[in-house]
C-alpha positions as YAML, in Angstrom:
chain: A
units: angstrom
residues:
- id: 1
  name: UNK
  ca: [-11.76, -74.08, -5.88]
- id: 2
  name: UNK
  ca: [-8.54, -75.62, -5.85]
- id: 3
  name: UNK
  ca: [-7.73, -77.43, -2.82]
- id: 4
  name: UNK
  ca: [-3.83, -78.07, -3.44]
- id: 5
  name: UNK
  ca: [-1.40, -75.86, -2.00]
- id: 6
  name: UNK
  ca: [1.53, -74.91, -4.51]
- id: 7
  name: UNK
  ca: [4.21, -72.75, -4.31]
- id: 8
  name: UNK
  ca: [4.32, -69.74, -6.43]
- id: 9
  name: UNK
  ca: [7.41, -70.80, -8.55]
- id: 10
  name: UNK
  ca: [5.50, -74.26, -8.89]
- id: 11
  name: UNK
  ca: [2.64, -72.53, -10.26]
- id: 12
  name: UNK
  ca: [3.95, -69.89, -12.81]
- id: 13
  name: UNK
  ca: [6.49, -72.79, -14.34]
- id: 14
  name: UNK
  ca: [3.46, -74.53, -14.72]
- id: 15
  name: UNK
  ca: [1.75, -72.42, -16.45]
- id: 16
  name: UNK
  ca: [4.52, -71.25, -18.55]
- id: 17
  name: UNK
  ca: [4.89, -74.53, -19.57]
- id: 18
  name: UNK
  ca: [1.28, -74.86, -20.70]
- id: 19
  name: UNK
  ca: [1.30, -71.80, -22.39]
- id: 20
  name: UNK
  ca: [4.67, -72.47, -24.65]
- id: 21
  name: UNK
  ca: [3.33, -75.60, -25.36]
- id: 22
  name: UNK
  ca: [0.14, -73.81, -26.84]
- id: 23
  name: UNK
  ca: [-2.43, -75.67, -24.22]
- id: 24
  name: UNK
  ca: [-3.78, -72.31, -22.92]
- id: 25
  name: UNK
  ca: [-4.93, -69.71, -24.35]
- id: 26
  name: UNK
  ca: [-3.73, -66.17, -23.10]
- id: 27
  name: UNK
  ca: [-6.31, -64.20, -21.06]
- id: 28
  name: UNK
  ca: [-7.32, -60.67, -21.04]
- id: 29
  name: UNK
  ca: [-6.66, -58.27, -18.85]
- id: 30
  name: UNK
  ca: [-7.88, -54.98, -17.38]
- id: 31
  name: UNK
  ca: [-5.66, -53.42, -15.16]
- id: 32
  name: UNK
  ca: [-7.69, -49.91, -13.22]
- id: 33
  name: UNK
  ca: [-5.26, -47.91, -11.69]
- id: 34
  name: UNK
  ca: [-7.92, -46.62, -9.14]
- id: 35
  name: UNK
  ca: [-6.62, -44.26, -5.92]
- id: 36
  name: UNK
  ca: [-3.53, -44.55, -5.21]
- id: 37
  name: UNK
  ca: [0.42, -44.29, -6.22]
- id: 38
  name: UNK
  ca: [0.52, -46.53, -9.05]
- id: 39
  name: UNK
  ca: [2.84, -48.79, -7.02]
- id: 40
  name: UNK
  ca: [2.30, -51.87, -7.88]
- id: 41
  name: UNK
  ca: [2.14, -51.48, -11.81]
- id: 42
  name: UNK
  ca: [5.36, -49.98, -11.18]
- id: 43
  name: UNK
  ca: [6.43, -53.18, -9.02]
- id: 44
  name: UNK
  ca: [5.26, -55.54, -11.36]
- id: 45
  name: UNK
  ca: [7.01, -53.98, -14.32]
- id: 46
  name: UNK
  ca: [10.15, -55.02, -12.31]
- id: 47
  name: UNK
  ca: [9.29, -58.61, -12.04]
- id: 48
  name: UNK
  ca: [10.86, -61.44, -13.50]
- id: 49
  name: UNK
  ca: [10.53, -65.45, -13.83]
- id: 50
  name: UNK
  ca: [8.41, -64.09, -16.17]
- id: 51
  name: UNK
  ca: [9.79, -60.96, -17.13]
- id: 52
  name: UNK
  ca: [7.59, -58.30, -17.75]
- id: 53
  name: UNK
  ca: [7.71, -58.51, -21.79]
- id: 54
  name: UNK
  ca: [6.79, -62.34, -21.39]
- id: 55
  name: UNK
  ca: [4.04, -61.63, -18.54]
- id: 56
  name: UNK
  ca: [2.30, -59.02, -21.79]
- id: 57
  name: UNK
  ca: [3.11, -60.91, -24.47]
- id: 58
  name: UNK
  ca: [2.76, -64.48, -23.64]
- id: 59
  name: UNK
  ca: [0.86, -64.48, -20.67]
- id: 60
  name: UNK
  ca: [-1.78, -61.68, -20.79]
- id: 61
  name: UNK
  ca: [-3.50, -59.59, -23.08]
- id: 62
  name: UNK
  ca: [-3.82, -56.19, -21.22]
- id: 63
  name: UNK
  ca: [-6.52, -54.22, -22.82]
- id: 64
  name: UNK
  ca: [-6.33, -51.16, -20.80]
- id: 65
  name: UNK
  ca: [-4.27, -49.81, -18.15]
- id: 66
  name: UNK
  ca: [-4.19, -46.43, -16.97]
- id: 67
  name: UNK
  ca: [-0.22, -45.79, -17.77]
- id: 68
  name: UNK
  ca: [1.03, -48.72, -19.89]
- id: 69
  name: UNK
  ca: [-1.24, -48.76, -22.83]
- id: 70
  name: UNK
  ca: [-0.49, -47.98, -26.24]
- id: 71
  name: UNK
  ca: [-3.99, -45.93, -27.34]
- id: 72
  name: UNK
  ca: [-5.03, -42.73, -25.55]
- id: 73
  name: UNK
  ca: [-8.12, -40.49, -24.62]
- id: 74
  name: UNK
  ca: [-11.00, -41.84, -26.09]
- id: 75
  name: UNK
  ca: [-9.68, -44.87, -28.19]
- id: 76
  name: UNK
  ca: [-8.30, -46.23, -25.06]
- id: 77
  name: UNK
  ca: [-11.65, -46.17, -23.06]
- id: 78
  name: UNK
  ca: [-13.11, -47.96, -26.12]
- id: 79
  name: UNK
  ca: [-10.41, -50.99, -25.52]
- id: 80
  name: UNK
  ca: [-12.22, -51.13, -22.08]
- id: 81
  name: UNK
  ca: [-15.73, -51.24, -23.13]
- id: 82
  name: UNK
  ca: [-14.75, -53.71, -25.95]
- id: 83
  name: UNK
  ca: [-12.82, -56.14, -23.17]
- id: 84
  name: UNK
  ca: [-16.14, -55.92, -21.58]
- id: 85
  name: UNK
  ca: [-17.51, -58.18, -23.80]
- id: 86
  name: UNK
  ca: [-14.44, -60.57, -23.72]
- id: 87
  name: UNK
  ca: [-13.92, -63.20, -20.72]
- id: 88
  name: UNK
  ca: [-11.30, -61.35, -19.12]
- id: 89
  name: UNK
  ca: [-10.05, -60.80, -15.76]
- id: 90
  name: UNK
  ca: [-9.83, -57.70, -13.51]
- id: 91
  name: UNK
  ca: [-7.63, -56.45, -11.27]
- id: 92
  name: UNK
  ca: [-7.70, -53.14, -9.61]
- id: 93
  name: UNK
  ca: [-4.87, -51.21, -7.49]
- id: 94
  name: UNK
  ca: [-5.81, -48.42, -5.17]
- id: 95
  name: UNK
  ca: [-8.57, -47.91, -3.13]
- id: 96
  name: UNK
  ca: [-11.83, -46.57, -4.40]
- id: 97
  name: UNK
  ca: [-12.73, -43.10, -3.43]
- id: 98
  name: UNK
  ca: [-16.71, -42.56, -3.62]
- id: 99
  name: UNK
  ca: [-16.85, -39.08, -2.51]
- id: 100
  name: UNK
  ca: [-18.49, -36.59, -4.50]
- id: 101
  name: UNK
  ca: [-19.16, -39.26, -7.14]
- id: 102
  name: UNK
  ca: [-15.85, -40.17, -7.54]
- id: 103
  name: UNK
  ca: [-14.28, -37.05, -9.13]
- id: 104
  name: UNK
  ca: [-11.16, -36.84, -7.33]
- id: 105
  name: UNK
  ca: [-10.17, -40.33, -9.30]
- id: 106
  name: UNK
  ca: [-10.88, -39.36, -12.78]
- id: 107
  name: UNK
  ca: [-9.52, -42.49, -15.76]
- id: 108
  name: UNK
  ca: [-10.92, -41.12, -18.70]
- id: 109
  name: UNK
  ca: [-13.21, -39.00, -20.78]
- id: 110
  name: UNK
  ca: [-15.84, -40.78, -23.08]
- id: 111
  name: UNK
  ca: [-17.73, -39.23, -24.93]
- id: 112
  name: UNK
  ca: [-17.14, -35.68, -23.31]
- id: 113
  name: UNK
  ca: [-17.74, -37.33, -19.86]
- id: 114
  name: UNK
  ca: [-15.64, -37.80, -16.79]
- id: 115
  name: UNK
  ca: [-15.09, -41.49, -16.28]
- id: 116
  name: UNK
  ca: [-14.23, -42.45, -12.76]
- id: 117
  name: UNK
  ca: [-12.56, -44.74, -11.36]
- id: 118
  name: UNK
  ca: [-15.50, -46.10, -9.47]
- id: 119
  name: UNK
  ca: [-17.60, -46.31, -12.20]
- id: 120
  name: UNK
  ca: [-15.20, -48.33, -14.70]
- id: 121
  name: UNK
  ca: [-15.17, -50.45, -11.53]
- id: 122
  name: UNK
  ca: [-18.48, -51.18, -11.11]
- id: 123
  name: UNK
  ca: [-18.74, -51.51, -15.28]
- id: 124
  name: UNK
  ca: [-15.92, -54.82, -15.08]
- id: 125
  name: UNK
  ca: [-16.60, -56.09, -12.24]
- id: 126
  name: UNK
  ca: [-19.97, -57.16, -13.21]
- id: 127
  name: UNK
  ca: [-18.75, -59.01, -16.21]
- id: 128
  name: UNK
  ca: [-14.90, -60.32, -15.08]
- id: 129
  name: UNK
  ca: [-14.61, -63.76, -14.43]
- id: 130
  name: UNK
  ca: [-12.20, -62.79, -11.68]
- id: 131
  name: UNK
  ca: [-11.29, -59.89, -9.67]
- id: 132
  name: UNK
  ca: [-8.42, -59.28, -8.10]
- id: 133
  name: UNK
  ca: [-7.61, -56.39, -5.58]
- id: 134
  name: UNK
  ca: [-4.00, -55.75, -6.35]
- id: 135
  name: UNK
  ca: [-1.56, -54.13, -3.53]
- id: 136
  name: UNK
  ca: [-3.34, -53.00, 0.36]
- id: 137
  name: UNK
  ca: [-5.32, -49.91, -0.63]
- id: 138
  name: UNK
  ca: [-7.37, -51.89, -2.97]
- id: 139
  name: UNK
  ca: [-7.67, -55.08, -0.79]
- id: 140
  name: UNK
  ca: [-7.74, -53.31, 2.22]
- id: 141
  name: UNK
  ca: [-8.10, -49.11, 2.26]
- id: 142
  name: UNK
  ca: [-4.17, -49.00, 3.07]
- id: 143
  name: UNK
  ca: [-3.12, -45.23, 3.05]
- id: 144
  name: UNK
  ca: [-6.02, -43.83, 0.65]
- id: 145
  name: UNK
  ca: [-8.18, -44.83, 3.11]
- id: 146
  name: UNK
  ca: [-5.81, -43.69, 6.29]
- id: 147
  name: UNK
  ca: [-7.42, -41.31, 8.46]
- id: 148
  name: UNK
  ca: [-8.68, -38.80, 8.52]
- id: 149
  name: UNK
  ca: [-9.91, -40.18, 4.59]
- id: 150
  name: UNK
  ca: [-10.66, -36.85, 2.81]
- id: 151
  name: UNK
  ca: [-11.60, -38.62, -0.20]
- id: 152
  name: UNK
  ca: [-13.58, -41.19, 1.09]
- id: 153
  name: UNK
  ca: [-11.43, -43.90, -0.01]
- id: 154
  name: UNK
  ca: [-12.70, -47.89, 0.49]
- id: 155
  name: UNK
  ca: [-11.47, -51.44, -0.59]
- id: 156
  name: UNK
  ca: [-12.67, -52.62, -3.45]
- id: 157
  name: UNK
  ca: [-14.60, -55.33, -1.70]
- id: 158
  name: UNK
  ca: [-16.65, -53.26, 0.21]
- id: 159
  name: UNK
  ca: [-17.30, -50.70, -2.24]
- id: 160
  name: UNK
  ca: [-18.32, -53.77, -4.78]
- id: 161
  name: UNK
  ca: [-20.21, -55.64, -1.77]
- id: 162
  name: UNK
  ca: [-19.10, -58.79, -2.74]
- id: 163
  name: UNK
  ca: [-15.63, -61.37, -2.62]
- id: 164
  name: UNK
  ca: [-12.75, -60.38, -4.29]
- id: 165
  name: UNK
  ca: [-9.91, -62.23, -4.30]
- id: 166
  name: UNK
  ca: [-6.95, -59.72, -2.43]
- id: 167
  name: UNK
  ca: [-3.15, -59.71, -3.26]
- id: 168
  name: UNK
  ca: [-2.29, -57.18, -0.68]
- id: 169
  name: UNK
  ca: [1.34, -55.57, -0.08]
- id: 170
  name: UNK
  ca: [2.20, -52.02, -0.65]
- id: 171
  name: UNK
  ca: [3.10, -52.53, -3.13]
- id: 172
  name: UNK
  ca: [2.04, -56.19, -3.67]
- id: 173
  name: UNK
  ca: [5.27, -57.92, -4.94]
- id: 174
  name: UNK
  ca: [4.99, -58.91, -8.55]
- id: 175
  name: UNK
  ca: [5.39, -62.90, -7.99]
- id: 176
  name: UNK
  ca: [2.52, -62.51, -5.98]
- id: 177
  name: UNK
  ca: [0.67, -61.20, -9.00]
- id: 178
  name: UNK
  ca: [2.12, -62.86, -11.55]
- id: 179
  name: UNK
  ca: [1.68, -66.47, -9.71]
- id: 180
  name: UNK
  ca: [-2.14, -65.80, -8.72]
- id: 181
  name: UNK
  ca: [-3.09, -64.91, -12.10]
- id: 182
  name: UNK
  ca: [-1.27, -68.00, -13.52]
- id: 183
  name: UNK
  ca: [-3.32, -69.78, -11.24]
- id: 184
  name: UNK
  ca: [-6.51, -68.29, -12.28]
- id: 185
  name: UNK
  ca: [-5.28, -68.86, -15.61]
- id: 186
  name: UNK
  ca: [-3.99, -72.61, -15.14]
- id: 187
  name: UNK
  ca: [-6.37, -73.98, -12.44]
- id: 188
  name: UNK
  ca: [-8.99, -71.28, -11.47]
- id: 189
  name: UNK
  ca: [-9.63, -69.37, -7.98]
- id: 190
  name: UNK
  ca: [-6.50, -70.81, -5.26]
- id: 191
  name: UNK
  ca: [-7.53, -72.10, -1.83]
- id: 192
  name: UNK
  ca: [-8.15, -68.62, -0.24]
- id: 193
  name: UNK
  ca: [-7.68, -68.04, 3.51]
- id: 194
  name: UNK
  ca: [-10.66, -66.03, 5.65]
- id: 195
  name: UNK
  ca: [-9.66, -62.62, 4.22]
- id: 196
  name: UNK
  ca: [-9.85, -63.53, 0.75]
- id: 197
  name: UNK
  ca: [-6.11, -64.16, 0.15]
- id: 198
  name: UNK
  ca: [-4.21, -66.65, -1.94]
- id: 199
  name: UNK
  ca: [-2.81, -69.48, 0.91]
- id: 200
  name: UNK
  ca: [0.42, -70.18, -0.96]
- id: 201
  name: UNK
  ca: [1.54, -67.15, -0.64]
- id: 202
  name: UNK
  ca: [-0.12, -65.45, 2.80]
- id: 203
  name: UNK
  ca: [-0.53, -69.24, 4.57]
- id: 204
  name: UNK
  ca: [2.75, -68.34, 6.79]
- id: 205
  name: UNK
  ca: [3.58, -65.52, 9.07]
- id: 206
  name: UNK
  ca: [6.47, -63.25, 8.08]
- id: 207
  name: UNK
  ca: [7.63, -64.32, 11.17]
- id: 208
  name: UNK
  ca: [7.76, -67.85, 10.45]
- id: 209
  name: UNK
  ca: [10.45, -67.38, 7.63]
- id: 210
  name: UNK
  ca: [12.63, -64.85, 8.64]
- id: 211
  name: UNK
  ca: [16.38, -65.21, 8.64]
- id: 212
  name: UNK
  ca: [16.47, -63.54, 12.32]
- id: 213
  name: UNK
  ca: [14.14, -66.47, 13.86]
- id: 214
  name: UNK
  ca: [16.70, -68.05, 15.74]
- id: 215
  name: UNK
  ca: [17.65, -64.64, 17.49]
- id: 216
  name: UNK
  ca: [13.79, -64.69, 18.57]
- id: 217
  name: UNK
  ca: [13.68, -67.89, 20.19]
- id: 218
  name: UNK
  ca: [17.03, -67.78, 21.82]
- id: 219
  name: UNK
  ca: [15.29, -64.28, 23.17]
- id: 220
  name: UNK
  ca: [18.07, -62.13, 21.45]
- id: 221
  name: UNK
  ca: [17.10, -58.91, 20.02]
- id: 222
  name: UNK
  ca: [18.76, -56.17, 18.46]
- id: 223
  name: UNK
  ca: [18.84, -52.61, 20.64]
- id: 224
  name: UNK
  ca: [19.26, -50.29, 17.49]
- id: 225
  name: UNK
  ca: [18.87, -50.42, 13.90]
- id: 226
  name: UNK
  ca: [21.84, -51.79, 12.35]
- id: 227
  name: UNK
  ca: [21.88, -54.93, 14.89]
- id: 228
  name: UNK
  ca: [21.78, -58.29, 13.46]
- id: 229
  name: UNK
  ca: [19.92, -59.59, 15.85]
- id: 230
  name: UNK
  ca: [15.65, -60.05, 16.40]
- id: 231
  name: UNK
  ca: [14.12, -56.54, 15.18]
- id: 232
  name: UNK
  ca: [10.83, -57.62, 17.17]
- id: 233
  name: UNK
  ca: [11.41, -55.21, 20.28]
- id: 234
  name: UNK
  ca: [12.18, -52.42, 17.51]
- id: 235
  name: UNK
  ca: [8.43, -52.86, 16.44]
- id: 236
  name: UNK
  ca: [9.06, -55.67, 14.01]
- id: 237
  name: UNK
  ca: [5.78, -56.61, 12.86]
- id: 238
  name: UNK
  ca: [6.59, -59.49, 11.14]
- id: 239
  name: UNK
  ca: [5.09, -62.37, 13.36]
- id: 240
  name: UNK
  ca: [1.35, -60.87, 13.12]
- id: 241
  name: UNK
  ca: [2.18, -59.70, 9.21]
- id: 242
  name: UNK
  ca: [1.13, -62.98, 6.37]
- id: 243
  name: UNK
  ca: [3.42, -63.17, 3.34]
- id: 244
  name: UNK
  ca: [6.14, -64.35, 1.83]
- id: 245
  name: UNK
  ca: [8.62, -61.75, 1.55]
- id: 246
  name: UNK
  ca: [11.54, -63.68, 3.15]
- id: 247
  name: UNK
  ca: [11.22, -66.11, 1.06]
- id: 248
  name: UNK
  ca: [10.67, -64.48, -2.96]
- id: 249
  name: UNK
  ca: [12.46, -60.91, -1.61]
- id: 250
  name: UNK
  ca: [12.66, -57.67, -3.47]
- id: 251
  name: UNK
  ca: [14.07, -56.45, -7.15]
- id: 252
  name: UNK
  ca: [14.34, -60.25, -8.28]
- id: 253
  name: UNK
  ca: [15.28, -61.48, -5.03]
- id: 254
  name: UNK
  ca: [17.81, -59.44, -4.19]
- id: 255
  name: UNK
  ca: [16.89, -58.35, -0.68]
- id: 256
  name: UNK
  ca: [13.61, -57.77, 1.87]
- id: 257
  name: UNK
  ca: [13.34, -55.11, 4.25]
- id: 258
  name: UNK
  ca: [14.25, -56.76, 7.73]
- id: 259
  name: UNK
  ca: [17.49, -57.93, 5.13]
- id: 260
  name: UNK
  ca: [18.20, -54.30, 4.72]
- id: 261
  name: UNK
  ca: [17.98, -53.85, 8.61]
- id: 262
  name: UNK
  ca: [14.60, -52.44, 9.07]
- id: 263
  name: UNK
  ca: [11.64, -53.86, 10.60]
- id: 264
  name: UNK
  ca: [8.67, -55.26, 8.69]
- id: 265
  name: UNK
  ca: [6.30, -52.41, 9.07]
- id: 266
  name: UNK
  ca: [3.36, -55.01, 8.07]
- id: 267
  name: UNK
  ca: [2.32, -53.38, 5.18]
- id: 268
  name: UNK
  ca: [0.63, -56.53, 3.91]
- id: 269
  name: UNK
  ca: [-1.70, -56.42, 6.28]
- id: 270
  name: UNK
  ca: [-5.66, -55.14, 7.22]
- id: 271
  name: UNK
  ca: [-5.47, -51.97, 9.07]
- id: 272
  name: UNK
  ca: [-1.71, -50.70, 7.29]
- id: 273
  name: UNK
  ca: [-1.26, -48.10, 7.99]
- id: 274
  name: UNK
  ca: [-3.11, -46.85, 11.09]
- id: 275
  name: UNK
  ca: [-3.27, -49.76, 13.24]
- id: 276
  name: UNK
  ca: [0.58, -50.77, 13.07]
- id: 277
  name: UNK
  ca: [1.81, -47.36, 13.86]
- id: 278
  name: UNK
  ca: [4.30, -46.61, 15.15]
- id: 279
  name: UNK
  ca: [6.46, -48.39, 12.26]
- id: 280
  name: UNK
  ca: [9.82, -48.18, 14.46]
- id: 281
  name: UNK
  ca: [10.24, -48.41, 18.47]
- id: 282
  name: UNK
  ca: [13.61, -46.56, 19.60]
...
């Protein structure tokens, strides 16, 4: 395990630069859209620094994923049990529901069965070299698993029973995806804090980065929504929330919530979305 902290940007250029320079070898991928809203393969399609056609071509090999993939039906759930025999990595968004066998998550039909999502689960993750739980309803339950959890929804780690390593966000931003899996790629597993999270990118409170800190520790806070001040009496949760959302923003750095004027709603973190309600205080 690598015991050097880097910054994200440090890592992908990095590993960019190995890659153009033909001293790795791209890695394959299986992506499992599993319970949830597809968010984060929609939020890393939006990424950049790599782009998105540079992340597929250059970076990964994606083998199968639910939406993106070129083959359908059957021929694509043969890509998955071929990649199964392939060193490969796998990374999972949405929780995994268990109950009544899975059905209400349904990926594909094989041989005139039902595949489920728990079940292609438990197929990779015995042979990936790495997992990853992508976005909080894989790492965590996040709203699958929100109460009162008809479907039975879990994280992936403890319906797998063993570490995975979580990206979590809802949806995980896609520097946060793009730079763990160039470090898997480039150096192996990152120095992981207690929850099984990439350091360089959850070592730091929200909090600790935000553009409204000053207003905190002068003790000035906004009254409404729209104020510029400290959003923390608003129900900010940003100084018990771990990323780094100040700092790499939203839609290539172009903004972050609490730069929009609303508070951090911690989605980023165990327990979202039960234990941080209520998102706003008025």
């Amino acid at each position: 395990m690598s015991k050097k902290r880097k910054c994200p940007k440090e890592v992908l250029d990095l590993t960019l630069d190995k890659i153009r320079n033909n001293r790795l070898e791209k890695v394959n991928l299986i992506w499992i859209e599993a319970c949830g809203c597809a968010g984060d393969i929609i939020a890393l399609l939006d990424g950049n620094n790599p782009d998105m056609p540079y992340f597929f071509s250059e970076m990964v090999n994606m083998t199968y994923n639910n939406s993106l993939m070129g083959s359908e039906g059957q021929k694509a759930f043969e890509k998955f049990l071929e990649t199964l025999d392939t060193e490969f990595i796998l990374a999972v968004e949405g929780a995994v529901t268990v109950r009544d066998n899975g059905i209400y998550d349904i990926i594909a039909e094989y041989n005139g069965k039902s595949i489920s999502g728990a079940e292609a689960i438990t197929l990779a993750s015995g042979k990936a070299k790495y997992i990853l739980a992508i976005g909080t309803c894989a790492a965590y339950g996040g709203i699958s698993a929100a109460k009162p959890n008809p479907s039975m929804s879990m994280s992936l780690q403890e319906f797998l029973g063993k570490e995975v390593i979580r990206v979590p966000g809802c949806p995980a931003n896609p520097q946060w995806i793009t730079s763990t899996i160039a470090h898997l790629i480039s150096y192996g597993i990152p120095e992981l804090d207690s929850e099984g999270r990439p350091k360089f990118l959850y070592g730091e409170t929200i909090h600790t980065n935000c553009e409204r800190r000053s207003y905190f520790d002068r003790q000035i806070f906004a009254e409404k929504l729209g104020d510029k001040e400290c959003m923390y009496r608003l129900g900010c949760k940003g100084p018990i929330t771990r990323a780094d959302c100040p700092i790499v923003r939203w839609d290539d750095g172009v903004n972050w919530p609490v730069g929009a004027n609303t508070p951090c709603i911690g989605c980023a973190s165990k327990g979202f979305p039960d234990e941080n309600e209520s998102f706003i205080k008025l």
